[in-house]
Amino acid sequence: MIKELPKVLSIYDIDIPVPQARLYVKEHFTQNSHIEDPRVIDMLVNKGYMELEETLMQWKQKAQLMRVFEERYVRKSDEDVMLDEFFSGNEKSGM
């Protein structure tokens, strides 16, 4: 995936620097570093290859790919933060 990252960013015209995108891909891998079951590891590797192939074949739309980067690089709006606080039960009593 790391080798193909500049190509993917170019194909989909995504304005994220390659080093930052590499860090995000690295974070995806470290999220699953605790998994030790070889069957689950094989499944995740195969799923990763399928995602890469779909991306390189341009079977995904830009919006689908941006959703992956959006969580990290796009700041939440005040309304989103307010809703997150409300649903978690930590709302500020302003009424």
mmCIF file of N, CA, C and O in Angstrom:
data_model
loop_
_atom_site.group_PDB
_atom_site.id
_atom_site.type_symbol
_atom_site.label_atom_id
_atom_site.label_comp_id
_atom_site.label_asym_id
_atom_site.label_seq_id
_atom_site.Cartn_x
_atom_site.Cartn_y
_atom_site.Cartn_z
ATOM 1 N N MET A 1 0.826 -1.195 0.000
ATOM 2 C CA MET A 1 0.000 0.000 0.000
ATOM 3 C C MET A 1 0.863 1.249 0.000
ATOM 4 O O MET A 1 0.557 2.200 -0.686
ATOM 5 N N ILE A 2 1.948 1.232 0.742
ATOM 6 C CA ILE A 2 2.782 2.424 0.851
ATOM 7 C C ILE A 2 3.363 2.808 -0.510
ATOM 8 O O ILE A 2 3.439 3.988 -0.843
ATOM 9 N N LYS A 3 3.752 1.815 -1.305
ATOM 10 C CA LYS A 3 4.302 2.107 -2.630
ATOM 11 C C LYS A 3 3.261 2.738 -3.543
ATOM 12 O O LYS A 3 3.583 3.554 -4.393
ATOM 13 N N GLU A 4 2.028 2.329 -3.387
ATOM 14 C CA GLU A 4 0.956 2.790 -4.269
ATOM 15 C C GLU A 4 0.300 4.085 -3.787
ATOM 16 O O GLU A 4 -0.512 4.662 -4.498
ATOM 17 N N LEU A 5 0.639 4.540 -2.607
ATOM 18 C CA LEU A 5 -0.028 5.704 -2.024
ATOM 19 C C LEU A 5 0.089 6.970 -2.877
ATOM 20 O O LEU A 5 -0.926 7.641 -3.105
ATOM 21 N N PRO A 6 1.272 7.337 -3.370
ATOM 22 C CA PRO A 6 1.330 8.536 -4.223
ATOM 23 C C PRO A 6 0.447 8.412 -5.469
ATOM 24 O O PRO A 6 -0.192 9.379 -5.876
ATOM 25 N N LYS A 7 0.398 7.202 -6.048
ATOM 26 C CA LYS A 7 -0.438 6.978 -7.234
ATOM 27 C C LYS A 7 -1.918 7.145 -6.893
ATOM 28 O O LYS A 7 -2.678 7.765 -7.632
ATOM 29 N N VAL A 8 -2.335 6.599 -5.750
ATOM 30 C CA VAL A 8 -3.740 6.696 -5.326
ATOM 31 C C VAL A 8 -4.113 8.155 -5.076
ATOM 32 O O VAL A 8 -5.174 8.619 -5.514
ATOM 33 N N LEU A 9 -3.238 8.891 -4.390
ATOM 34 C CA LEU A 9 -3.527 10.301 -4.114
ATOM 35 C C LEU A 9 -3.615 11.100 -5.407
ATOM 36 O O LEU A 9 -4.426 12.020 -5.519
ATOM 37 N N SER A 10 -2.810 10.730 -6.392
ATOM 38 C CA SER A 10 -2.836 11.414 -7.679
ATOM 39 C C SER A 10 -4.080 11.053 -8.480
ATOM 40 O O SER A 10 -4.730 11.923 -9.052
ATOM 41 N N ILE A 11 -4.412 9.775 -8.525
ATOM 42 C CA ILE A 11 -5.569 9.322 -9.300
ATOM 43 C C ILE A 11 -6.853 9.986 -8.801
ATOM 44 O O ILE A 11 -7.668 10.460 -9.581
ATOM 45 N N TYR A 12 -7.006 10.015 -7.489
ATOM 46 C CA TYR A 12 -8.242 10.539 -6.909
ATOM 47 C C TYR A 12 -8.176 12.035 -6.607
ATOM 48 O O TYR A 12 -9.118 12.596 -6.060
ATOM 49 N N ASP A 13 -7.045 12.668 -6.955
ATOM 50 C CA ASP A 13 -6.861 14.103 -6.754
ATOM 51 C C ASP A 13 -7.148 14.504 -5.305
ATOM 52 O O ASP A 13 -7.948 15.391 -5.015
ATOM 53 N N ILE A 14 -6.471 13.821 -4.393
ATOM 54 C CA ILE A 14 -6.631 14.087 -2.961
ATOM 55 C C ILE A 14 -5.477 14.966 -2.505
ATOM 56 O O ILE A 14 -4.309 14.649 -2.739
ATOM 57 N N ASP A 15 -5.817 16.068 -1.882
ATOM 58 C CA ASP A 15 -4.820 17.059 -1.486
ATOM 59 C C ASP A 15 -4.347 16.818 -0.049
ATOM 60 O O ASP A 15 -4.567 17.640 0.840
ATOM 61 N N ILE A 16 -3.714 15.675 0.162
ATOM 62 C CA ILE A 16 -3.102 15.348 1.451
ATOM 63 C C ILE A 16 -1.658 15.009 1.158
ATOM 64 O O ILE A 16 -1.385 14.211 0.249
ATOM 65 N N PRO A 17 -0.707 15.593 1.878
ATOM 66 C CA PRO A 17 0.692 15.253 1.641
ATOM 67 C C PRO A 17 0.954 13.760 1.855
ATOM 68 O O PRO A 17 0.364 13.133 2.747
ATOM 69 N N VAL A 18 1.823 13.195 1.034
ATOM 70 C CA VAL A 18 2.113 11.765 1.088
ATOM 71 C C VAL A 18 2.599 11.338 2.472
ATOM 72 O O VAL A 18 2.154 10.304 2.985
ATOM 73 N N PRO A 19 3.504 12.102 3.126
ATOM 74 C CA PRO A 19 3.943 11.659 4.468
ATOM 75 C C PRO A 19 2.794 11.558 5.477
ATOM 76 O O PRO A 19 2.755 10.634 6.292
ATOM 77 N N GLN A 20 1.836 12.477 5.422
ATOM 78 C CA GLN A 20 0.696 12.405 6.336
ATOM 79 C C GLN A 20 -0.186 11.207 6.004
ATOM 80 O O GLN A 20 -0.691 10.534 6.901
ATOM 81 N N ALA A 21 -0.379 10.936 4.725
ATOM 82 C CA ALA A 21 -1.184 9.778 4.328
ATOM 83 C C ALA A 21 -0.491 8.485 4.756
ATOM 84 O O ALA A 21 -1.142 7.537 5.185
ATOM 85 N N ARG A 22 0.839 8.449 4.682
ATOM 86 C CA ARG A 22 1.588 7.274 5.135
ATOM 87 C C ARG A 22 1.394 7.047 6.628
ATOM 88 O O ARG A 22 1.258 5.906 7.078
ATOM 89 N N LEU A 23 1.397 8.131 7.388
ATOM 90 C CA LEU A 23 1.163 7.997 8.831
ATOM 91 C C LEU A 23 -0.217 7.419 9.109
ATOM 92 O O LEU A 23 -0.382 6.601 10.017
ATOM 93 N N TYR A 24 -1.205 7.833 8.326
ATOM 94 C CA TYR A 24 -2.548 7.314 8.531
ATOM 95 C C TYR A 24 -2.613 5.823 8.228
ATOM 96 O O TYR A 24 -3.232 5.061 8.963
ATOM 97 N N VAL A 25 -1.949 5.400 7.148
ATOM 98 C CA VAL A 25 -1.920 3.971 6.806
ATOM 99 C C VAL A 25 -1.213 3.199 7.918
ATOM 100 O O VAL A 25 -1.655 2.120 8.318
ATOM 101 N N LYS A 26 -0.141 3.771 8.429
ATOM 102 C CA LYS A 26 0.586 3.129 9.536
ATOM 103 C C LYS A 26 -0.319 2.969 10.757
ATOM 104 O O LYS A 26 -0.300 1.938 11.429
ATOM 105 N N GLU A 27 -1.131 3.975 11.042
ATOM 106 C CA GLU A 27 -2.062 3.896 12.176
ATOM 107 C C GLU A 27 -3.070 2.770 11.984
ATOM 108 O O GLU A 27 -3.445 2.099 12.939
ATOM 109 N N HIS A 28 -3.517 2.569 10.739
ATOM 110 C CA HIS A 28 -4.449 1.463 10.463
ATOM 111 C C HIS A 28 -3.812 0.123 10.809
ATOM 112 O O HIS A 28 -4.468 -0.755 11.356
ATOM 113 N N PHE A 29 -2.538 -0.022 10.470
ATOM 114 C CA PHE A 29 -1.850 -1.273 10.767
ATOM 115 C C PHE A 29 -1.637 -1.440 12.270
ATOM 116 O O PHE A 29 -1.796 -2.535 12.801
ATOM 117 N N THR A 30 -1.292 -0.370 12.969
ATOM 118 C CA THR A 30 -1.033 -0.492 14.404
ATOM 119 C C THR A 30 -2.314 -0.724 15.200
ATOM 120 O O THR A 30 -2.252 -1.259 16.303
ATOM 121 N N GLN A 31 -3.460 -0.344 14.650
ATOM 122 C CA GLN A 31 -4.721 -0.611 15.341
ATOM 123 C C GLN A 31 -4.973 -2.105 15.473
ATOM 124 O O GLN A 31 -5.639 -2.544 16.397
ATOM 125 N N ASN A 32 -4.422 -2.886 14.564
ATOM 126 C CA ASN A 32 -4.628 -4.327 14.579
ATOM 127 C C ASN A 32 -3.392 -5.083 15.058
ATOM 128 O O ASN A 32 -3.296 -6.290 14.870
ATOM 129 N N SER A 33 -2.451 -4.396 15.680
ATOM 130 C CA SER A 33 -1.200 -5.052 16.083
ATOM 131 C C SER A 33 -1.391 -6.044 17.226
ATOM 132 O O SER A 33 -0.549 -6.912 17.436
ATOM 133 N N HIS A 34 -2.489 -5.953 17.940
ATOM 134 C CA HIS A 34 -2.737 -6.849 19.068
ATOM 135 C C HIS A 34 -3.286 -8.213 18.624
ATOM 136 O O HIS A 34 -3.326 -9.146 19.413
ATOM 137 N N ILE A 35 -3.667 -8.338 17.375
ATOM 138 C CA ILE A 35 -4.263 -9.582 16.887
ATOM 139 C C ILE A 35 -3.174 -10.632 16.701
ATOM 140 O O ILE A 35 -2.148 -10.376 16.074
ATOM 141 N N GLU A 36 -3.422 -11.811 17.247
ATOM 142 C CA GLU A 36 -2.434 -12.889 17.180
ATOM 143 C C GLU A 36 -2.939 -14.132 16.445
ATOM 144 O O GLU A 36 -2.140 -14.998 16.101
ATOM 145 N N ASP A 37 -4.221 -14.242 16.226
ATOM 146 C CA ASP A 37 -4.793 -15.411 15.545
ATOM 147 C C ASP A 37 -4.403 -15.374 14.066
ATOM 148 O O ASP A 37 -4.748 -14.427 13.352
ATOM 149 N N PRO A 38 -3.675 -16.397 13.575
ATOM 150 C CA PRO A 38 -3.219 -16.384 12.183
ATOM 151 C C PRO A 38 -4.362 -16.325 11.166
ATOM 152 O O PRO A 38 -4.212 -15.734 10.100
ATOM 153 N N ARG A 39 -5.507 -16.911 11.503
ATOM 154 C CA ARG A 39 -6.641 -16.868 10.573
ATOM 155 C C ARG A 39 -7.166 -15.448 10.428
ATOM 156 O O ARG A 39 -7.500 -15.013 9.327
ATOM 157 N N VAL A 40 -7.229 -14.733 11.535
ATOM 158 C CA VAL A 40 -7.712 -13.350 11.494
ATOM 159 C C VAL A 40 -6.696 -12.471 10.762
ATOM 160 O O VAL A 40 -7.071 -11.599 9.972
ATOM 161 N N ILE A 41 -5.411 -12.712 11.001
ATOM 162 C CA ILE A 41 -4.374 -11.946 10.316
ATOM 163 C C ILE A 41 -4.465 -12.167 8.809
ATOM 164 O O ILE A 41 -4.405 -11.211 8.021
ATOM 165 N N ASP A 42 -4.630 -13.431 8.389
ATOM 166 C CA ASP A 42 -4.778 -13.725 6.960
ATOM 167 C C ASP A 42 -6.004 -13.041 6.374
ATOM 168 O O ASP A 42 -5.956 -12.509 5.264
ATOM 169 N N MET A 43 -7.096 -13.034 7.129
ATOM 170 C CA MET A 43 -8.308 -12.383 6.652
ATOM 171 C C MET A 43 -8.078 -10.877 6.472
ATOM 172 O O MET A 43 -8.480 -10.288 5.471
ATOM 173 N N LEU A 44 -7.405 -10.247 7.437
ATOM 174 C CA LEU A 44 -7.146 -8.808 7.352
ATOM 175 C C LEU A 44 -6.199 -8.478 6.198
ATOM 176 O O LEU A 44 -6.383 -7.467 5.507
ATOM 177 N N VAL A 45 -5.198 -9.334 5.971
ATOM 178 C CA VAL A 45 -4.279 -9.117 4.855
ATOM 179 C C VAL A 45 -5.035 -9.225 3.532
ATOM 180 O O VAL A 45 -4.882 -8.377 2.644
ATOM 181 N N ASN A 46 -5.867 -10.250 3.390
ATOM 182 C CA ASN A 46 -6.654 -10.403 2.162
ATOM 183 C C ASN A 46 -7.623 -9.256 1.962
ATOM 184 O O ASN A 46 -7.814 -8.768 0.840
ATOM 185 N N LYS A 47 -8.232 -8.799 3.037
ATOM 186 C CA LYS A 47 -9.147 -7.661 2.950
ATOM 187 C C LYS A 47 -8.394 -6.409 2.498
ATOM 188 O O LYS A 47 -8.886 -5.623 1.692
ATOM 189 N N GLY A 48 -7.176 -6.236 3.010
ATOM 190 C CA GLY A 48 -6.348 -5.104 2.602
ATOM 191 C C GLY A 48 -5.998 -5.155 1.130
ATOM 192 O O GLY A 48 -6.035 -4.131 0.429
ATOM 193 N N TYR A 49 -5.647 -6.350 0.627
ATOM 194 C CA TYR A 49 -5.355 -6.498 -0.801
ATOM 195 C C TYR A 49 -6.584 -6.188 -1.646
ATOM 196 O O TYR A 49 -6.480 -5.561 -2.708
ATOM 197 N N MET A 50 -7.749 -6.620 -1.202
ATOM 198 C CA MET A 50 -8.977 -6.333 -1.951
ATOM 199 C C MET A 50 -9.254 -4.836 -1.980
ATOM 200 O O MET A 50 -9.627 -4.284 -3.025
ATOM 201 N N GLU A 51 -9.076 -4.168 -0.840
ATOM 202 C CA GLU A 51 -9.291 -2.717 -0.791
ATOM 203 C C GLU A 51 -8.321 -1.993 -1.722
ATOM 204 O O GLU A 51 -8.701 -1.061 -2.429
ATOM 205 N N LEU A 52 -7.057 -2.432 -1.716
ATOM 206 C CA LEU A 52 -6.059 -1.808 -2.584
ATOM 207 C C LEU A 52 -6.400 -2.019 -4.055
ATOM 208 O O LEU A 52 -6.328 -1.084 -4.855
ATOM 209 N N GLU A 53 -6.796 -3.232 -4.411
ATOM 210 C CA GLU A 53 -7.149 -3.508 -5.801
ATOM 211 C C GLU A 53 -8.353 -2.680 -6.236
ATOM 212 O O GLU A 53 -8.354 -2.097 -7.329
ATOM 213 N N GLU A 54 -9.365 -2.598 -5.388
ATOM 214 C CA GLU A 54 -10.555 -1.807 -5.730
ATOM 215 C C GLU A 54 -10.187 -0.335 -5.895
ATOM 216 O O GLU A 54 -10.727 0.353 -6.759
ATOM 217 N N THR A 55 -9.270 0.124 -5.069
ATOM 218 C CA THR A 55 -8.854 1.521 -5.150
ATOM 219 C C THR A 55 -8.069 1.782 -6.428
ATOM 220 O O THR A 55 -8.319 2.762 -7.132
ATOM 221 N N LEU A 56 -7.109 0.903 -6.736
ATOM 222 C CA LEU A 56 -6.281 1.103 -7.931
ATOM 223 C C LEU A 56 -7.076 0.928 -9.223
ATOM 224 O O LEU A 56 -6.759 1.562 -10.233
ATOM 225 N N MET A 57 -8.075 0.073 -9.207
ATOM 226 C CA MET A 57 -8.904 -0.127 -10.394
ATOM 227 C C MET A 57 -9.967 0.973 -10.531
ATOM 228 O O MET A 57 -10.753 0.956 -11.463
ATOM 229 N N GLN A 58 -9.977 1.888 -9.596
ATOM 230 C CA GLN A 58 -10.906 3.018 -9.552
ATOM 231 C C GLN A 58 -12.354 2.557 -9.489
ATOM 232 O O GLN A 58 -13.250 3.135 -10.088
ATOM 233 N N TRP A 59 -12.571 1.508 -8.729
ATOM 234 C CA TRP A 59 -13.927 1.038 -8.491
ATOM 235 C C TRP A 59 -14.558 1.781 -7.322
ATOM 236 O O TRP A 59 -15.747 1.630 -7.057
ATOM 237 N N LYS A 60 -13.754 2.555 -6.623
ATOM 238 C CA LYS A 60 -14.263 3.379 -5.529
ATOM 239 C C LYS A 60 -14.429 4.799 -6.032
ATOM 240 O O LYS A 60 -13.731 5.236 -6.943
ATOM 241 N N GLN A 61 -15.324 5.501 -5.399
ATOM 242 C CA GLN A 61 -15.455 6.910 -5.705
ATOM 243 C C GLN A 61 -14.592 7.698 -4.736
ATOM 244 O O GLN A 61 -14.199 7.213 -3.677
ATOM 245 N N LYS A 62 -14.304 8.924 -5.096
ATOM 246 C CA LYS A 62 -13.435 9.760 -4.265
ATOM 247 C C LYS A 62 -14.026 9.929 -2.867
ATOM 248 O O LYS A 62 -13.302 9.927 -1.869
ATOM 249 N N ALA A 63 -15.327 10.043 -2.782
ATOM 250 C CA ALA A 63 -15.972 10.240 -1.479
ATOM 251 C C ALA A 63 -15.732 9.048 -0.556
ATOM 252 O O ALA A 63 -15.532 9.218 0.653
ATOM 253 N N GLN A 64 -15.718 7.843 -1.121
ATOM 254 C CA GLN A 64 -15.476 6.659 -0.305
ATOM 255 C C GLN A 64 -14.057 6.659 0.234
ATOM 256 O O GLN A 64 -13.815 6.286 1.383
ATOM 257 N N LEU A 65 -13.117 7.084 -0.581
ATOM 258 C CA LEU A 65 -11.733 7.129 -0.153
ATOM 259 C C LEU A 65 -11.499 8.279 0.823
ATOM 260 O O LEU A 65 -10.742 8.142 1.789
ATOM 261 N N MET A 66 -12.152 9.401 0.588
ATOM 262 C CA MET A 66 -11.988 10.555 1.485
ATOM 263 C C MET A 66 -12.529 10.262 2.873
ATOM 264 O O MET A 66 -12.048 10.800 3.858
ATOM 265 N N ARG A 67 -13.536 9.413 2.957
ATOM 266 C CA ARG A 67 -14.095 9.057 4.251
ATOM 267 C C ARG A 67 -13.026 8.437 5.151
ATOM 268 O O ARG A 67 -13.038 8.610 6.358
ATOM 269 N N VAL A 68 -12.090 7.730 4.535
ATOM 270 C CA VAL A 68 -11.008 7.105 5.288
ATOM 271 C C VAL A 68 -10.094 8.169 5.885
ATOM 272 O O VAL A 68 -9.699 8.093 7.052
ATOM 273 N N PHE A 69 -9.757 9.196 5.095
ATOM 274 C CA PHE A 69 -8.855 10.244 5.566
ATOM 275 C C PHE A 69 -9.583 11.305 6.382
ATOM 276 O O PHE A 69 -8.971 11.993 7.183
ATOM 277 N N GLU A 70 -10.877 11.461 6.168
ATOM 278 C CA GLU A 70 -11.645 12.518 6.798
ATOM 279 C C GLU A 70 -11.593 12.451 8.318
ATOM 280 O O GLU A 70 -11.479 13.467 8.983
ATOM 281 N N GLU A 71 -11.676 11.264 8.861
ATOM 282 C CA GLU A 71 -11.700 11.116 10.309
ATOM 283 C C GLU A 71 -10.476 11.733 10.952
ATOM 284 O O GLU A 71 -10.536 12.270 12.036
ATOM 285 N N ARG A 72 -9.358 11.679 10.266
ATOM 286 C CA ARG A 72 -8.113 12.150 10.850
ATOM 287 C C ARG A 72 -7.824 13.605 10.527
ATOM 288 O O ARG A 72 -7.294 14.323 11.343
ATOM 289 N N TYR A 73 -8.136 14.054 9.328
ATOM 290 C CA TYR A 73 -7.667 15.356 8.876
ATOM 291 C C TYR A 73 -8.730 16.447 8.829
ATOM 292 O O TYR A 73 -8.395 17.586 8.619
ATOM 293 N N VAL A 74 -9.960 16.102 9.000
ATOM 294 C CA VAL A 74 -11.015 17.108 8.959
ATOM 295 C C VAL A 74 -11.515 17.348 10.383
ATOM 296 O O VAL A 74 -11.890 16.422 11.084
ATOM 297 N N ARG A 75 -11.516 18.584 10.789
ATOM 298 C CA ARG A 75 -11.954 18.945 12.126
ATOM 299 C C ARG A 75 -13.464 18.872 12.206
ATOM 300 O O ARG A 75 -14.170 19.275 11.290
ATOM 301 N N LYS A 76 -13.961 18.366 13.319
ATOM 302 C CA LYS A 76 -15.409 18.279 13.496
ATOM 303 C C LYS A 76 -15.989 19.670 13.705
ATOM 304 O O LYS A 76 -15.383 20.523 14.344
ATOM 305 N N SER A 77 -17.183 19.866 13.197
ATOM 306 C CA SER A 77 -17.856 21.141 13.401
ATOM 307 C C SER A 77 -18.389 21.203 14.826
ATOM 308 O O SER A 77 -18.474 20.198 15.533
ATOM 309 N N ASP A 78 -18.750 22.406 15.259
ATOM 310 C CA ASP A 78 -19.288 22.588 16.609
ATOM 311 C C ASP A 78 -20.563 21.774 16.811
ATOM 312 O O ASP A 78 -20.809 21.239 17.882
ATOM 313 N N GLU A 79 -21.374 21.676 15.755
ATOM 314 C CA GLU A 79 -22.615 20.911 15.851
ATOM 315 C C GLU A 79 -22.313 19.427 16.073
ATOM 316 O O GLU A 79 -22.961 18.768 16.886
ATOM 317 N N ASP A 80 -21.302 18.903 15.370
ATOM 318 C CA ASP A 80 -20.933 17.496 15.545
ATOM 319 C C ASP A 80 -20.432 17.237 16.959
ATOM 320 O O ASP A 80 -20.751 16.218 17.565
ATOM 321 N N VAL A 81 -19.631 18.161 17.488
ATOM 322 C CA VAL A 81 -19.109 18.011 18.845
ATOM 323 C C VAL A 81 -20.263 18.036 19.840
ATOM 324 O O VAL A 81 -20.308 17.226 20.774
ATOM 325 N N MET A 82 -21.229 18.952 19.619
ATOM 326 C CA MET A 82 -22.371 19.049 20.512
ATOM 327 C C MET A 82 -23.181 17.744 20.486
ATOM 328 O O MET A 82 -23.574 17.234 21.537
ATOM 329 N N LEU A 83 -23.396 17.196 19.301
ATOM 330 C CA LEU A 83 -24.149 15.948 19.194
ATOM 331 C C LEU A 83 -23.400 14.794 19.849
ATOM 332 O O LEU A 83 -24.009 13.951 20.510
ATOM 333 N N ASP A 84 -22.078 14.748 19.665
ATOM 334 C CA ASP A 84 -21.281 13.703 20.305
ATOM 335 C C ASP A 84 -21.400 13.779 21.822
ATOM 336 O O ASP A 84 -21.548 12.766 22.499
ATOM 337 N N GLU A 85 -21.350 15.005 22.363
ATOM 338 C CA GLU A 85 -21.489 15.180 23.808
ATOM 339 C C GLU A 85 -22.886 14.773 24.273
ATOM 340 O O GLU A 85 -23.046 14.149 25.322
ATOM 341 N N PHE A 86 -23.896 15.126 23.490
ATOM 342 C CA PHE A 86 -25.261 14.792 23.858
ATOM 343 C C PHE A 86 -25.459 13.273 23.917
ATOM 344 O O PHE A 86 -26.007 12.740 24.873
ATOM 345 N N PHE A 87 -24.994 12.583 22.870
ATOM 346 C CA PHE A 87 -25.193 11.135 22.819
ATOM 347 C C PHE A 87 -24.365 10.396 23.860
ATOM 348 O O PHE A 87 -24.733 9.314 24.305
ATOM 349 N N SER A 88 -23.237 10.986 24.256
ATOM 350 C CA SER A 88 -22.426 10.322 25.286
ATOM 351 C C SER A 88 -22.909 10.654 26.692
ATOM 352 O O SER A 88 -22.427 10.078 27.657
ATOM 353 N N GLY A 89 -23.840 11.591 26.820
ATOM 354 C CA GLY A 89 -24.387 11.941 28.122
ATOM 355 C C GLY A 89 -23.590 13.006 28.842
ATOM 356 O O GLY A 89 -23.808 13.263 30.018
ATOM 357 N N ASN A 90 -22.682 13.649 28.136
ATOM 358 C CA ASN A 90 -21.843 14.684 28.747
ATOM 359 C C ASN A 90 -22.245 16.073 28.292
ATOM 360 O O ASN A 90 -21.415 16.961 28.173
ATOM 361 N N GLU A 91 -23.509 16.260 28.016
ATOM 362 C CA GLU A 91 -23.940 17.561 27.503
ATOM 363 C C GLU A 91 -23.807 18.642 28.581
ATOM 364 O O GLU A 91 -23.932 18.391 29.768
ATOM 365 N N LYS A 92 -23.534 19.848 28.120
ATOM 366 C CA LYS A 92 -23.432 20.980 29.026
ATOM 367 C C LYS A 92 -24.827 21.536 29.234
ATOM 368 O O LYS A 92 -25.594 21.712 28.297
ATOM 369 N N SER A 93 -25.168 21.816 30.445
ATOM 370 C CA SER A 93 -26.511 22.323 30.718
ATOM 371 C C SER A 93 -26.527 23.819 30.484
ATOM 372 O O SER A 93 -26.093 24.599 31.310
ATOM 373 N N GLY A 94 -26.985 24.217 29.311
ATOM 374 C CA GLY A 94 -27.046 25.612 28.947
ATOM 375 C C GLY A 94 -28.469 26.121 28.891
ATOM 376 O O GLY A 94 -28.733 27.220 28.501
ATOM 377 N N MET A 95 -29.415 25.303 29.254
ATOM 378 C CA MET A 95 -30.814 25.723 29.177
ATOM 379 C C MET A 95 -31.357 26.012 30.517
ATOM 380 O O MET A 95 -31.235 25.467 31.485
#
